[in-house]
PDB file of N, CA and C in Angstrom:
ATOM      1  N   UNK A   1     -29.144  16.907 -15.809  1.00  0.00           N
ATOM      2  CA  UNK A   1     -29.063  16.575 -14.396  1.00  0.00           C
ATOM      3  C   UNK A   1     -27.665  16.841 -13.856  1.00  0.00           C
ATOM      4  N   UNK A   2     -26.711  16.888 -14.954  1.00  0.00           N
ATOM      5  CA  UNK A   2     -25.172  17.064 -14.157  1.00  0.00           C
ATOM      6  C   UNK A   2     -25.250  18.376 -13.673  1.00  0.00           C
ATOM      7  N   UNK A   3     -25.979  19.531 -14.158  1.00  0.00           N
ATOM      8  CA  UNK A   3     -26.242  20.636 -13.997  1.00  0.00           C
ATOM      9  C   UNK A   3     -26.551  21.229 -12.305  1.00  0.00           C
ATOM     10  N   UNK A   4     -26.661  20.637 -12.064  1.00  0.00           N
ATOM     11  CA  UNK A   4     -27.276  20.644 -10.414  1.00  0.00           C
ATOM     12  C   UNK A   4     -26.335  19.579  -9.521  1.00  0.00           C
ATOM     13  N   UNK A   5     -25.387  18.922  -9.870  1.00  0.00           N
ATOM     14  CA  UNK A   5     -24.659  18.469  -9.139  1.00  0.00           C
ATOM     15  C   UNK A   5     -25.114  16.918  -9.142  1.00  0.00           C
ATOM     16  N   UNK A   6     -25.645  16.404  -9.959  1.00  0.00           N
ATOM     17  CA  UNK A   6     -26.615  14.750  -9.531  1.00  0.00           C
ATOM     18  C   UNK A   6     -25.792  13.462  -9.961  1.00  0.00           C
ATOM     19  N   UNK A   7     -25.241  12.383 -10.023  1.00  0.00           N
ATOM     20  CA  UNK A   7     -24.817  11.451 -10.653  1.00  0.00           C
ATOM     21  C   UNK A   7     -23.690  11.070  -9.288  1.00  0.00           C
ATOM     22  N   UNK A   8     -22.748   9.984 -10.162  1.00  0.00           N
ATOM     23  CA  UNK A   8     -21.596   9.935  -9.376  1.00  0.00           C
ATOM     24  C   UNK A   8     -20.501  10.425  -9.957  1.00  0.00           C
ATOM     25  N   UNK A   9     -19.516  10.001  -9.479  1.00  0.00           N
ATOM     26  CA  UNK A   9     -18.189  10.786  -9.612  1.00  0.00           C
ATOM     27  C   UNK A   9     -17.815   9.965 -10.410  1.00  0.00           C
ATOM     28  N   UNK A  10     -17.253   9.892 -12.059  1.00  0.00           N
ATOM     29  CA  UNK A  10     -16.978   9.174 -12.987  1.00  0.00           C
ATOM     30  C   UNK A  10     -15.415   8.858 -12.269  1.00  0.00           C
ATOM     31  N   UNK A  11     -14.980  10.071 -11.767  1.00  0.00           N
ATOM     32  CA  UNK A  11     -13.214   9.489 -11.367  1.00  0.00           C
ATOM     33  C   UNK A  11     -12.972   9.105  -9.964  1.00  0.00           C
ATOM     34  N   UNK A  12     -14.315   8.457  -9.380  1.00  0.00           N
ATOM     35  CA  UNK A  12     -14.221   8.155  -8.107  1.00  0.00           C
ATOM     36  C   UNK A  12     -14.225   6.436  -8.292  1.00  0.00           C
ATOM     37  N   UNK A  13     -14.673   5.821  -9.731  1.00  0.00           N
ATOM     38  CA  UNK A  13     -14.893   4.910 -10.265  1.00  0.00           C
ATOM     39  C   UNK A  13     -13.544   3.597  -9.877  1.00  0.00           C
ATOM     40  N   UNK A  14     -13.837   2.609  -9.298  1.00  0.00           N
ATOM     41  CA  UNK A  14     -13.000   1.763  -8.474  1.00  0.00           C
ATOM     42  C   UNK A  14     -12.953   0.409  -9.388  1.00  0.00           C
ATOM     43  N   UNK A  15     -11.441   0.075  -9.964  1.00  0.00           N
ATOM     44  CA  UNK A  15     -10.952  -0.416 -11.381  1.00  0.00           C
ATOM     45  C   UNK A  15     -10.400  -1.695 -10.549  1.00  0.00           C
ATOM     46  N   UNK A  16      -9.901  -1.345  -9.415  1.00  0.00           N
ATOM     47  CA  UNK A  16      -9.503  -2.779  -8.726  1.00  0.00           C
ATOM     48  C   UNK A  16      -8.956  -2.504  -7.400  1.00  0.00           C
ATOM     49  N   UNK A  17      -9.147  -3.557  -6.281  1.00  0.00           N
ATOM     50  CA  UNK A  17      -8.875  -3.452  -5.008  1.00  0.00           C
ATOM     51  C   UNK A  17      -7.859  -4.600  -4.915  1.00  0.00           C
ATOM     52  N   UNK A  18      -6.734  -4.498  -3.830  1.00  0.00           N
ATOM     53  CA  UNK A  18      -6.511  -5.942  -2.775  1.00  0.00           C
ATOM     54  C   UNK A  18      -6.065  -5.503  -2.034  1.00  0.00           C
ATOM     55  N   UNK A  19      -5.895  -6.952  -1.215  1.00  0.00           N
ATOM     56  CA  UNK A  19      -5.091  -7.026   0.678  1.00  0.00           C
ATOM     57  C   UNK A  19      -4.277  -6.397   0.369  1.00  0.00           C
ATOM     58  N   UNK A  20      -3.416  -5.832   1.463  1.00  0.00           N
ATOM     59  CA  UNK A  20      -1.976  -5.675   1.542  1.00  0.00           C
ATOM     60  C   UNK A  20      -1.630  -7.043   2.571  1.00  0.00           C
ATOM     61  N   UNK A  21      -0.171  -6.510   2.524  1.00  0.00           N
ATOM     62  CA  UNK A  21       0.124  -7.566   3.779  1.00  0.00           C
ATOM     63  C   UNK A  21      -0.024  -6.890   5.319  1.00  0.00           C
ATOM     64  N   UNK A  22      -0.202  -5.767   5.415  1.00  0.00           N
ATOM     65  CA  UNK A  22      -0.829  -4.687   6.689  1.00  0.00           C
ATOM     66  C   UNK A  22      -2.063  -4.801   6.895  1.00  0.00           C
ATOM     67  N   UNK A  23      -2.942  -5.670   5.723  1.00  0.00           N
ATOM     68  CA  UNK A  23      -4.312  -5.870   6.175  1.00  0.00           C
ATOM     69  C   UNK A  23      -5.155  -4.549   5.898  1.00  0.00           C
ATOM     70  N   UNK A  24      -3.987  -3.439   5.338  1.00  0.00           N
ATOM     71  CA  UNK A  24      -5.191  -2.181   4.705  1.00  0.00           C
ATOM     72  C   UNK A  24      -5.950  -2.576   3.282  1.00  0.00           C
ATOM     73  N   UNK A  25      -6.426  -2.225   3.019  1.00  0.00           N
ATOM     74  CA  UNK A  25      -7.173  -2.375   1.597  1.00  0.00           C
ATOM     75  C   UNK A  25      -6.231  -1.387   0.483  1.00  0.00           C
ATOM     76  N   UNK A  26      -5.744  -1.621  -0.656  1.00  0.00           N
ATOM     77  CA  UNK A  26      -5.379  -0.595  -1.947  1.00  0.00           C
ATOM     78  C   UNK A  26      -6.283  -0.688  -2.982  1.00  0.00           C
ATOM     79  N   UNK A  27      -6.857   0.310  -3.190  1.00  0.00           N
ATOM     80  CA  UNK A  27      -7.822   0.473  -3.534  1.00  0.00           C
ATOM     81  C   UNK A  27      -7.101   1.308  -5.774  1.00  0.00           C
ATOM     82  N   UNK A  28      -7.635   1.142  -6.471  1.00  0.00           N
ATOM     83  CA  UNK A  28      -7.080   2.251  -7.496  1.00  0.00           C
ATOM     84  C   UNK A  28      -8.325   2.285  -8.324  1.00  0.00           C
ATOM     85  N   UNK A  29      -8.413   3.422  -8.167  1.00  0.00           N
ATOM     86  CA  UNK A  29      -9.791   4.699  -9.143  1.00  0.00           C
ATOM     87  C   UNK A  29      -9.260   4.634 -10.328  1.00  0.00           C
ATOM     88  N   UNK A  30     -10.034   5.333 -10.815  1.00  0.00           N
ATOM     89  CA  UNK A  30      -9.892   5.488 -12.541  1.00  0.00           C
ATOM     90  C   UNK A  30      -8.900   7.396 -12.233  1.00  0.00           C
ATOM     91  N   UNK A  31      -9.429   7.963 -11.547  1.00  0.00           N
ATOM     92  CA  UNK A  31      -8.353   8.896 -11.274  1.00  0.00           C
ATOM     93  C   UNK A  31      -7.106   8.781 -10.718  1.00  0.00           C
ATOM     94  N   UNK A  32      -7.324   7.773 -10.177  1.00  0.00           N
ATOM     95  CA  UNK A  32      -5.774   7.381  -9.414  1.00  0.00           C
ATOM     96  C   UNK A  32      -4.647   7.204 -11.156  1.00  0.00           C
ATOM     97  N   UNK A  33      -5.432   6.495 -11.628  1.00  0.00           N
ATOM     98  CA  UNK A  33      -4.711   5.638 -13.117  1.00  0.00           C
ATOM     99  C   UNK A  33      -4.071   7.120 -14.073  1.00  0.00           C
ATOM    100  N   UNK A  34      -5.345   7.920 -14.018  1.00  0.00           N
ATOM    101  CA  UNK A  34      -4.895   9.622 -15.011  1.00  0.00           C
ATOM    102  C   UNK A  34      -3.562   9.736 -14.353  1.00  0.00           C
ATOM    103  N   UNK A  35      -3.843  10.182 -12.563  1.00  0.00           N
ATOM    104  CA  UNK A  35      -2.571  11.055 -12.253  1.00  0.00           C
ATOM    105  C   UNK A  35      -1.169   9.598 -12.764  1.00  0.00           C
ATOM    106  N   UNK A  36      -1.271   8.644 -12.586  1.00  0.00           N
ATOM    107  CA  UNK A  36      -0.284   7.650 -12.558  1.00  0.00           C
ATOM    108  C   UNK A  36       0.092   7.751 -14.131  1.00  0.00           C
ATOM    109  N   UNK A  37      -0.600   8.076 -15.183  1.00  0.00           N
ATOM    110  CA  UNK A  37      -0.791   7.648 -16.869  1.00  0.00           C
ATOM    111  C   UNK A  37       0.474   9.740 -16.969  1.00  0.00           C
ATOM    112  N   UNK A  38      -0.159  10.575 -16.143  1.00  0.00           N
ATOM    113  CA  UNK A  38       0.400  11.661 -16.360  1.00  0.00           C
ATOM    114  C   UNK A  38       2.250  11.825 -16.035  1.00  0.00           C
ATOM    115  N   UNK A  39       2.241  11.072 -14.848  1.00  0.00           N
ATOM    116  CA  UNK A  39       3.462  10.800 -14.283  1.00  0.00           C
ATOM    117  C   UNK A  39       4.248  10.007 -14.804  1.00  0.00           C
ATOM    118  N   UNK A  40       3.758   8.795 -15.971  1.00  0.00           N
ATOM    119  CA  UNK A  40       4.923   8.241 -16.662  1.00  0.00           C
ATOM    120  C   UNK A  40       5.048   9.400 -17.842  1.00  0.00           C
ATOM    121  N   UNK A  41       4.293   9.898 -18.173  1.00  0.00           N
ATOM    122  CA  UNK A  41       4.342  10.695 -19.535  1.00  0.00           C
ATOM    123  C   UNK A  41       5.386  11.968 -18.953  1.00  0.00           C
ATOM    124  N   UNK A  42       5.120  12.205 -17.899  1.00  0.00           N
ATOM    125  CA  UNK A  42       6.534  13.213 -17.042  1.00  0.00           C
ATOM    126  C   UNK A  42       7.643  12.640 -17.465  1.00  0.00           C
ATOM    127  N   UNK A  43       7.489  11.297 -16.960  1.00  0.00           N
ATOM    128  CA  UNK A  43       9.082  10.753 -16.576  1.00  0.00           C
ATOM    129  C   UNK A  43       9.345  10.702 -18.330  1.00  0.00           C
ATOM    130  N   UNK A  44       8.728  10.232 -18.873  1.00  0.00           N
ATOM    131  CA  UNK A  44       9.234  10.127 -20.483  1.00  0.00           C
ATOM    132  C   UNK A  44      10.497  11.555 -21.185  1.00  0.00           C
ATOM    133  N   UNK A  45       9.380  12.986 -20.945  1.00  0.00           N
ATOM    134  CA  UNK A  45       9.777  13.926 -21.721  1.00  0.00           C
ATOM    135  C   UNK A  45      10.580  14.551 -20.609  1.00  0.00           C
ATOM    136  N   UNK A  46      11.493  14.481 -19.609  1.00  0.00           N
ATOM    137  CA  UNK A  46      12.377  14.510 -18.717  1.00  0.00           C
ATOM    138  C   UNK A  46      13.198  13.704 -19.249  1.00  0.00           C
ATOM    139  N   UNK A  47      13.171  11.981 -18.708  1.00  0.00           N
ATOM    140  CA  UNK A  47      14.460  11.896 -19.863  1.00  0.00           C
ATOM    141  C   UNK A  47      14.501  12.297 -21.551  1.00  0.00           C
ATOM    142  N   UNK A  48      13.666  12.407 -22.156  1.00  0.00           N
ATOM    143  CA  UNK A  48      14.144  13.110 -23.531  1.00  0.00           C
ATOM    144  C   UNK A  48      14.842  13.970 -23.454  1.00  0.00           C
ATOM    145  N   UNK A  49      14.413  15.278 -22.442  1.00  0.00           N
ATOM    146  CA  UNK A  49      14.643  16.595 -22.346  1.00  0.00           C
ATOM    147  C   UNK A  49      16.326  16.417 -21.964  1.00  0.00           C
ATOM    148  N   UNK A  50      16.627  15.356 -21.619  1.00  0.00           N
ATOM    149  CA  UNK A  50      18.364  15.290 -21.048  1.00  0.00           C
ATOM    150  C   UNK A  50      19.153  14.616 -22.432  1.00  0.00           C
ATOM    151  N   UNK A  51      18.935  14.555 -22.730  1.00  0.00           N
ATOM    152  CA  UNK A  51      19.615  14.299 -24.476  1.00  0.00           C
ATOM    153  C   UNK A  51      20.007  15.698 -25.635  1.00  0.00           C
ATOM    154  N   UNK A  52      21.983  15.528 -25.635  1.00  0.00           N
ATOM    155  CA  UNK A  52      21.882  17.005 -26.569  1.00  0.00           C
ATOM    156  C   UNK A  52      22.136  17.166 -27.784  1.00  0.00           C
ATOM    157  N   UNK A  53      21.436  15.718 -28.562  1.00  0.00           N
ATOM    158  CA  UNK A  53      21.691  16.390 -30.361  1.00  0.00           C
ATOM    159  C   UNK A  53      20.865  17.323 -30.082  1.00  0.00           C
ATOM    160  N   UNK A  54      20.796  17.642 -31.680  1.00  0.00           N
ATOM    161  CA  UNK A  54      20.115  18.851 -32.397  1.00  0.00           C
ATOM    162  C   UNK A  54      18.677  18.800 -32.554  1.00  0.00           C
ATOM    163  N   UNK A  55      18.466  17.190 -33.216  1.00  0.00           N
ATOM    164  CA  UNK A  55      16.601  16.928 -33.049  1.00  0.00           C
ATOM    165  C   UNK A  55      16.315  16.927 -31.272  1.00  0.00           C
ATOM    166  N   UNK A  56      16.850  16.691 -29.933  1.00  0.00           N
ATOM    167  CA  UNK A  56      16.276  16.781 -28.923  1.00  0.00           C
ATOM    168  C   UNK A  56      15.945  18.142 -28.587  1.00  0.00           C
ATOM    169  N   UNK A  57      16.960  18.996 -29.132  1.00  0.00           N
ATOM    170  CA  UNK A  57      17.101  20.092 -28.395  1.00  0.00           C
ATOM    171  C   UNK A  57      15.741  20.926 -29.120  1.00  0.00           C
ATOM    172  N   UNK A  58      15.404  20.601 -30.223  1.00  0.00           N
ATOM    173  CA  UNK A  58      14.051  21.114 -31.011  1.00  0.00           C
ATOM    174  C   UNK A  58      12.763  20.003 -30.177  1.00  0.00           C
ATOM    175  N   UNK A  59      12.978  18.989 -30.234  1.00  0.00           N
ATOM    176  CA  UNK A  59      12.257  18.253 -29.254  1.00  0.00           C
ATOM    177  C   UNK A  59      11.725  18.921 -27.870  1.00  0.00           C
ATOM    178  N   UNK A  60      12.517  19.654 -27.018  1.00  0.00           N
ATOM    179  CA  UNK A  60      12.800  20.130 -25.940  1.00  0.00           C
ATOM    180  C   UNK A  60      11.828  21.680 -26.232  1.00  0.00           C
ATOM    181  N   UNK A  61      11.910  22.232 -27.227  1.00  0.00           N
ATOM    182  CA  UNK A  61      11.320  23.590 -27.517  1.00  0.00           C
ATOM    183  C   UNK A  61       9.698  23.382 -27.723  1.00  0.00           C
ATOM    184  N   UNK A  62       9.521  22.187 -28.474  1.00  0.00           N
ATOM    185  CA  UNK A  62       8.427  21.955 -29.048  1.00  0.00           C
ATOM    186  C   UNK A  62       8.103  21.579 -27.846  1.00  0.00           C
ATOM    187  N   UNK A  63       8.168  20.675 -26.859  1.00  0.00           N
ATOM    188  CA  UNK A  63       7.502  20.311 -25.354  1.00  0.00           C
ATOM    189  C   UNK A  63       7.332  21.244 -24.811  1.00  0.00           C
ATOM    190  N   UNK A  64       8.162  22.553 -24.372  1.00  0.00           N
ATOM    191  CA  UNK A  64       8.012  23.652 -24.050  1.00  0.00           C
ATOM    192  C   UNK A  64       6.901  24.310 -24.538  1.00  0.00           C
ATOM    193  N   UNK A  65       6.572  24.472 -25.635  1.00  0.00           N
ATOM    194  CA  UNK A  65       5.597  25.332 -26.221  1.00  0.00           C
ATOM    195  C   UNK A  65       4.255  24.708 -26.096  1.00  0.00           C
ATOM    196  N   UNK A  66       4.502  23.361 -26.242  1.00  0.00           N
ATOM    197  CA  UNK A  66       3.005  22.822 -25.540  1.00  0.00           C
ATOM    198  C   UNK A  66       3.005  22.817 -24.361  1.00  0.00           C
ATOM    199  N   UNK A  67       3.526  22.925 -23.263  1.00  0.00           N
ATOM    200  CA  UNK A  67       3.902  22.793 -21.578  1.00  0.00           C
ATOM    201  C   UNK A  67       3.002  24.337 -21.477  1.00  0.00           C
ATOM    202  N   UNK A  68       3.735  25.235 -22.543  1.00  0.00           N
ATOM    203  CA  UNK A  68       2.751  26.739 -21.775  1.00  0.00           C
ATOM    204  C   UNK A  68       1.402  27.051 -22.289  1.00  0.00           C
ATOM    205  N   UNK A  69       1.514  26.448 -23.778  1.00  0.00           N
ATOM    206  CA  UNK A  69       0.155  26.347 -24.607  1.00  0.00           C
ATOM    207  C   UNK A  69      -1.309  25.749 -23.831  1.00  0.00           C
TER     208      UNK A  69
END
């Protein structure tokens, strides 16, 4: 049935809501959480990548090679 387009959207999937104090609703998806889970894993191998022993700088190659892989 996914074949034809049928079901719901697994990453449209709604993990938790509240008020603001503006009275809008914040809402966070299970996709909202990936892009947010991807963006600390950024911020991680960025600061690694600024460190210059010898194991970072192989650190730094090996991220590279999976970054284009």
């Amino acid at each position: 049935l996914g074949l034809f387009g049928g079901g719901d959207d697994p990453w449209m999937t709604e993990m938790f809501s509240f008020r603001m104090m503006s009275g809008g609703v914040f809402s966070m998806t299970l996709g909202d959480l990936m892009v947010l889970i991807g963006l600390i894993f950024l911020f991680i191998e960025i600061s690694k990548s600024v460190r210059t022993t010898n194991a970072s700088i192989l650190d730094h190659l090996l991220s590279t090679l999976v970054f284009i892989a």
